[in-house]
Amino acid sequence: MLRPVGEPRRIDRAIRRLQGALKGVAARRVRLTWRGGELLTTIHWARDDSFWWAFEPRTARQALLLGHAPNAPTKRESITCEINLPRIADRKVAGIIAVDDVGALYLAHSGRMGGTRLGQRKAGFREFLADGVWRRLSWPDGEETEALIVAPLDSPRLTRLLGQFVDTVRRFKAGESPTTRTGLCVEPTAIDSATAACDRRLVDVALHEELAKRGLFGGAEDLFSLRGERPQPLFALVADGRPEELAMAVGSLSLASARGGPDVRPILVAPAALGDRDDAALQALPFACIRFRWRGARAVFDGLDDALE
């Protein structure tokens, strides 16, 4: 189970690590506006991930200001959301620096959203992002709460993960519908580490985009229906290649294949970095296996077209 970091010095170090890891092109003297205030500051535009970010020190916390930005920022920008990070563990503040049992640090959020539309309940964001990486947190006084893991601080894909969070908040506040699940991936049968779960979501998004490029989905009104008479592919994603994770994914696909018969084409998606012994085992499987590797913060797939034939 994760727990909030409570020591002020450790929180400050984590925030400096976060600030140093985020990517972006500086835009100076930008006037930020939000309900009830404005601020003249420098922001950093993460062009590939369509958002900007800025840190603003406050009395008892650091504020990470975030804005959706598919285009280059202008001299006046509106804040999409902010993650307030208190200098001590505080359940009343939405932003959290969390740590797991092996010492890995995470940027987390309680799910409480300010600036929402009338009628959007406090629990609405949790429902909107039901497939997010939600984890239990154990607080110093023994109370447990749930929080969204936005990104591991040491992840090379931190900026991409934060951009996903900003876009999700934007869509939630605009009153859009949640993203519909395709049903093309079997659910993991065990809880991943928070780091692996964050990567799993990135791989899932990239896989869906690749399938859409190949025309496997219908039009806008039937987005998740497969075209044609071909068997429906069913994927199992292996995020970090742990032996138990791999075994559970293979078992889930085998069971789904037995239930679905010829109407289902089971496909395993595994990291390209697996060892030689795992490679030999994967080649002996009775269903297709495609491999993914990271190109920057995007998962790219080897063997996808062959697996779909």
Coordinates of C-alpha atoms in Angstrom, one line a residue:
M1 CA 0.0 0.0 0.0
L2 CA 1.1 3.5 -0.7
R3 CA 1.4 6.3 1.9
P4 CA 1.7 10.1 1.7
V5 CA 5.2 11.6 2.2
G6 CA 4.9 13.7 5.4
E7 CA 8.3 15.2 6.0
P8 CA 8.6 18.8 4.6
R9 CA 12.2 18.4 3.4
R10 CA 11.4 15.2 1.6
I11 CA 8.3 16.7 0.0
D12 CA 10.4 19.7 -1.2
R13 CA 13.0 17.4 -2.7
A14 CA 10.3 15.4 -4.5
I15 CA 8.8 18.6 -5.9
R16 CA 12.2 19.8 -7.2
R17 CA 12.6 16.4 -8.8
L18 CA 9.2 16.7 -10.4
Q19 CA 10.0 20.2 -11.7
G20 CA 13.3 19.1 -13.1
A21 CA 11.8 16.0 -14.8
L22 CA 9.0 17.9 -16.6
K23 CA 9.6 18.9 -20.2
G24 CA 8.5 22.1 -21.9
V25 CA 9.4 25.2 -23.9
A26 CA 9.4 28.3 -21.7
A27 CA 6.9 31.1 -22.5
R28 CA 7.6 34.2 -20.3
R29 CA 5.2 36.9 -19.0
V30 CA 2.1 35.0 -19.6
R31 CA -1.0 36.1 -17.8
L32 CA -2.9 33.2 -16.3
T33 CA -6.5 33.6 -15.3
W34 CA -8.9 31.5 -13.3
R35 CA -12.0 32.0 -11.4
G36 CA -11.2 34.6 -8.8
G37 CA -7.7 35.5 -9.8
E38 CA -4.9 36.0 -12.3
L39 CA -1.1 35.7 -12.3
L40 CA 1.8 36.9 -14.5
T41 CA 4.4 34.2 -14.7
T42 CA 6.5 31.9 -16.9
I43 CA 4.9 28.7 -18.2
H44 CA 6.3 25.7 -20.0
W45 CA 4.6 24.3 -23.0
A46 CA 4.8 20.5 -23.6
R47 CA 3.9 20.6 -27.2
D48 CA 3.7 16.9 -27.9
D49 CA 1.4 16.4 -25.0
S50 CA -0.8 19.5 -25.5
F51 CA -0.5 21.2 -22.2
W52 CA 1.5 23.8 -20.3
W53 CA 2.7 23.8 -16.7
A54 CA 4.0 26.2 -14.1
F55 CA 4.9 26.0 -10.4
E56 CA 3.8 28.8 -8.1
P57 CA 5.0 28.9 -4.5
R58 CA 2.3 29.5 -1.9
T59 CA 2.5 30.0 1.8
A60 CA 2.1 26.4 2.9
R61 CA 2.2 24.6 -0.4
Q62 CA 3.5 24.5 -4.0
A63 CA 0.8 24.9 -6.7
L64 CA 1.4 23.0 -10.0
L65 CA -0.7 25.1 -12.5
L66 CA -1.8 23.2 -15.6
G67 CA -3.5 24.2 -18.8
H68 CA -4.7 22.4 -21.9
A69 CA -2.8 23.7 -24.9
P70 CA -2.9 21.9 -28.3
N71 CA -1.5 25.1 -29.8
A72 CA 1.4 27.4 -28.7
P73 CA 0.5 29.5 -25.6
T74 CA -0.5 33.1 -26.1
K75 CA 0.1 36.0 -23.7
R76 CA -3.1 35.1 -21.8
E77 CA -4.0 31.6 -20.8
S78 CA -6.7 30.0 -18.7
I79 CA -5.9 27.4 -16.1
T80 CA -7.5 24.0 -16.6
C81 CA -6.6 22.8 -13.1
E82 CA -4.0 23.0 -10.4
I83 CA -2.5 20.4 -8.2
N84 CA -1.7 21.9 -4.8
L85 CA 1.1 20.0 -3.0
P86 CA 1.2 20.8 0.7
R87 CA 4.6 20.8 2.6
I88 CA 3.1 18.3 5.1
A89 CA 0.8 15.4 4.7
D90 CA -2.7 16.9 4.6
R91 CA -5.9 15.1 3.5
K92 CA -7.7 18.4 3.0
V93 CA -5.5 19.2 0.0
A94 CA -6.0 17.3 -3.3
G95 CA -2.3 17.0 -4.3
I96 CA -0.2 14.3 -2.7
I97 CA 3.4 13.1 -3.0
A98 CA 3.1 9.4 -2.3
V99 CA 5.7 6.6 -1.7
D100 CA 5.4 2.9 -2.0
D101 CA 7.0 0.0 -0.1
V102 CA 10.2 0.1 -2.1
G103 CA 10.6 3.9 -1.9
A104 CA 9.3 4.9 -5.4
L105 CA 7.7 8.3 -5.4
Y106 CA 4.5 9.3 -7.2
L107 CA 2.5 12.4 -8.0
A108 CA -1.1 11.6 -6.8
H109 CA -4.4 13.4 -6.6
S110 CA -7.4 12.8 -4.3
G111 CA -9.9 13.2 -7.1
R112 CA -11.5 16.3 -5.6
M113 CA -12.0 18.9 -8.3
G114 CA -12.5 22.7 -8.0
G115 CA -14.1 24.8 -10.7
T116 CA -16.6 22.1 -11.8
R117 CA -20.0 22.7 -13.3
L118 CA -23.1 22.9 -11.2
G119 CA -24.3 19.4 -10.4
Q120 CA -21.0 17.7 -10.8
R121 CA -20.7 15.7 -7.5
K122 CA -17.4 15.3 -5.6
A123 CA -17.4 11.6 -6.6
G124 CA -18.0 12.5 -10.2
F125 CA -14.3 12.5 -11.3
R126 CA -13.8 9.1 -9.8
E127 CA -16.6 7.8 -11.9
F128 CA -15.5 9.7 -15.0
L129 CA -12.0 8.2 -14.7
A130 CA -13.0 4.7 -13.5
D131 CA -10.2 3.1 -15.5
G132 CA -7.5 5.3 -13.9
V133 CA -4.8 4.1 -11.6
W134 CA -6.6 4.5 -8.3
R135 CA -4.7 3.2 -5.2
R136 CA -5.3 3.1 -1.5
L137 CA -3.3 5.4 0.7
S138 CA -2.5 4.8 4.3
W139 CA -2.2 8.1 6.3
P140 CA -0.1 8.6 9.4
D141 CA -3.1 8.5 11.7
G142 CA -4.2 5.1 10.3
E143 CA -7.0 6.3 8.1
E144 CA -7.1 5.0 4.5
T145 CA -8.3 6.9 1.4
E146 CA -8.2 6.4 -2.3
A147 CA -6.1 8.5 -4.7
L148 CA -5.4 8.7 -8.4
I149 CA -1.8 8.0 -9.3
V150 CA -1.0 10.6 -11.9
A151 CA 2.6 9.6 -12.6
P152 CA 5.7 8.0 -11.0
L153 CA 8.2 10.8 -10.5
D154 CA 11.0 8.7 -12.0
S155 CA 9.1 7.6 -15.1
P156 CA 10.6 8.7 -18.4
R157 CA 7.0 9.2 -19.5
L158 CA 6.1 11.5 -16.7
T159 CA 5.2 14.5 -19.0
R160 CA 3.0 12.3 -21.2
L161 CA 1.1 10.9 -18.1
L162 CA 0.6 14.4 -16.7
G163 CA -0.7 15.6 -20.1
Q164 CA -3.3 12.7 -20.0
F165 CA -4.4 13.9 -16.6
V166 CA -4.8 17.5 -17.8
D167 CA -6.9 16.4 -20.8
T168 CA -9.1 14.2 -18.6
V169 CA -9.8 17.1 -16.3
R170 CA -10.6 19.3 -19.2
R171 CA -13.1 16.8 -20.6
F172 CA -14.6 16.2 -17.2
K173 CA -15.1 19.9 -16.5
A174 CA -16.6 20.5 -20.0
G175 CA -19.2 17.9 -19.2
E176 CA -18.1 15.4 -21.9
S177 CA -18.8 11.7 -21.6
P178 CA -16.1 9.3 -20.3
T179 CA -14.1 7.5 -22.8
T180 CA -15.8 4.2 -23.7
R181 CA -13.9 1.1 -23.1
T182 CA -13.4 -1.0 -26.2
G183 CA -13.6 -4.4 -24.5
L184 CA -10.6 -5.6 -26.6
C185 CA -8.3 -6.1 -23.6
V186 CA -8.8 -8.6 -20.8
E187 CA -8.6 -7.1 -17.4
P188 CA -5.5 -7.8 -15.4
T189 CA -6.2 -10.5 -12.8
A190 CA -3.8 -9.0 -10.2
I191 CA -3.0 -5.5 -9.1
D192 CA 0.0 -4.1 -10.9
S193 CA 2.5 -1.9 -9.3
A194 CA 1.4 1.8 -9.7
T195 CA 4.3 2.3 -12.1
A196 CA 3.3 -0.7 -14.3
A197 CA -0.3 0.3 -14.2
C198 CA 0.5 3.8 -15.5
D199 CA 2.5 2.3 -18.4
R200 CA -0.3 -0.1 -19.1
R201 CA -2.7 2.8 -19.7
L202 CA -0.2 4.3 -22.2
V203 CA 0.2 1.0 -24.0
D204 CA -3.6 0.6 -24.1
V205 CA -4.1 4.0 -25.7
A206 CA -1.4 3.5 -28.3
L207 CA -2.8 0.1 -29.2
H208 CA -6.3 1.5 -29.7
E209 CA -4.9 4.2 -31.9
E210 CA -3.0 1.7 -34.0
L211 CA -6.1 -0.5 -34.4
A212 CA -8.2 2.6 -35.4
K213 CA -5.6 3.4 -38.1
R214 CA -6.1 -0.1 -39.6
G215 CA -9.8 0.4 -39.9
L216 CA -10.8 -2.1 -37.3
F217 CA -13.5 0.1 -35.9
G218 CA -16.7 1.5 -37.4
G219 CA -17.7 5.1 -37.8
A220 CA -18.2 7.8 -35.1
E221 CA -21.6 6.3 -34.1
D222 CA -20.3 2.8 -33.9
L223 CA -16.8 3.5 -32.7
F224 CA -16.0 0.2 -31.0
S225 CA -17.7 -2.3 -33.3
L226 CA -15.2 -4.4 -35.4
R227 CA -15.7 -4.4 -39.1
G228 CA -16.1 -7.4 -41.3
E229 CA -16.4 -11.1 -40.5
R230 CA -13.0 -11.7 -39.1
P231 CA -12.6 -13.0 -35.5
Q232 CA -12.5 -10.4 -32.9
P233 CA -9.0 -9.8 -31.5
L234 CA -8.8 -10.0 -27.7
F235 CA -5.6 -8.6 -26.2
A236 CA -3.9 -9.2 -22.9
L237 CA -1.3 -6.5 -22.0
V238 CA 1.8 -7.4 -20.0
A239 CA 3.2 -4.2 -18.6
D240 CA 6.5 -4.9 -17.0
G241 CA 7.1 -8.6 -17.8
R242 CA 7.1 -10.0 -14.3
P243 CA 6.8 -13.9 -14.5
E244 CA 3.5 -13.9 -12.5
E245 CA 2.0 -11.1 -14.6
L246 CA 3.0 -13.0 -17.8
A247 CA 1.5 -16.3 -16.5
M248 CA -1.8 -14.6 -15.5
A249 CA -2.1 -12.9 -18.9
V250 CA -1.5 -16.2 -20.7
G251 CA -4.0 -17.9 -18.5
S252 CA -6.6 -15.2 -19.1
L253 CA -6.2 -15.4 -22.9
S254 CA -6.3 -19.2 -22.9
L255 CA -9.6 -19.1 -20.9
A256 CA -11.1 -16.4 -23.2
S257 CA -10.1 -18.4 -26.2
A258 CA -11.7 -21.5 -24.9
R259 CA -14.9 -19.6 -24.2
G260 CA -15.0 -17.6 -27.4
G261 CA -14.0 -20.4 -29.8
P262 CA -13.3 -19.4 -33.4
D263 CA -15.0 -16.0 -32.9
V264 CA -12.1 -14.8 -30.8
R265 CA -8.4 -14.3 -31.8
P266 CA -6.3 -14.1 -28.6
I267 CA -3.2 -11.9 -28.9
L268 CA -0.6 -11.3 -26.1
V269 CA 1.1 -7.9 -25.9
A270 CA 4.4 -8.1 -24.1
P271 CA 7.5 -5.9 -23.7
A272 CA 10.2 -6.3 -26.2
A273 CA 12.8 -6.3 -23.4
L274 CA 11.8 -9.7 -22.1
G275 CA 14.7 -12.2 -21.7
D276 CA 15.7 -15.0 -24.1
R277 CA 14.0 -17.7 -21.9
D278 CA 10.7 -15.8 -21.9
D279 CA 11.1 -15.3 -25.7
A280 CA 11.3 -19.1 -26.2
A281 CA 8.2 -19.6 -24.0
L282 CA 6.2 -17.0 -25.9
Q283 CA 7.0 -18.5 -29.3
A284 CA 5.6 -21.8 -28.1
L285 CA 2.2 -20.3 -27.2
P286 CA -0.8 -21.4 -29.2
F287 CA -1.8 -17.8 -30.0
A288 CA -0.1 -14.7 -31.5
C289 CA 2.3 -12.5 -29.5
I290 CA 3.2 -9.0 -30.4
R291 CA 5.9 -6.9 -28.7
F292 CA 6.0 -3.3 -27.8
R293 CA 8.9 -0.9 -27.2
W294 CA 9.0 2.7 -26.2
R295 CA 9.7 5.4 -28.7
G296 CA 9.9 8.4 -26.4
A297 CA 6.7 8.2 -24.4
R298 CA 4.8 6.3 -27.0
A299 CA 4.5 2.5 -27.3
V300 CA 5.1 1.1 -30.8
F301 CA 4.3 -2.4 -31.7
D302 CA 6.2 -5.1 -33.6
G303 CA 4.2 -7.8 -35.4
L304 CA 0.7 -6.2 -35.0
D305 CA -0.3 -6.7 -38.7
D306 CA 0.8 -10.3 -38.7
A307 CA -1.1 -11.0 -35.6
L308 CA -4.3 -9.5 -37.0
E309 CA -4.2 -11.6 -40.3

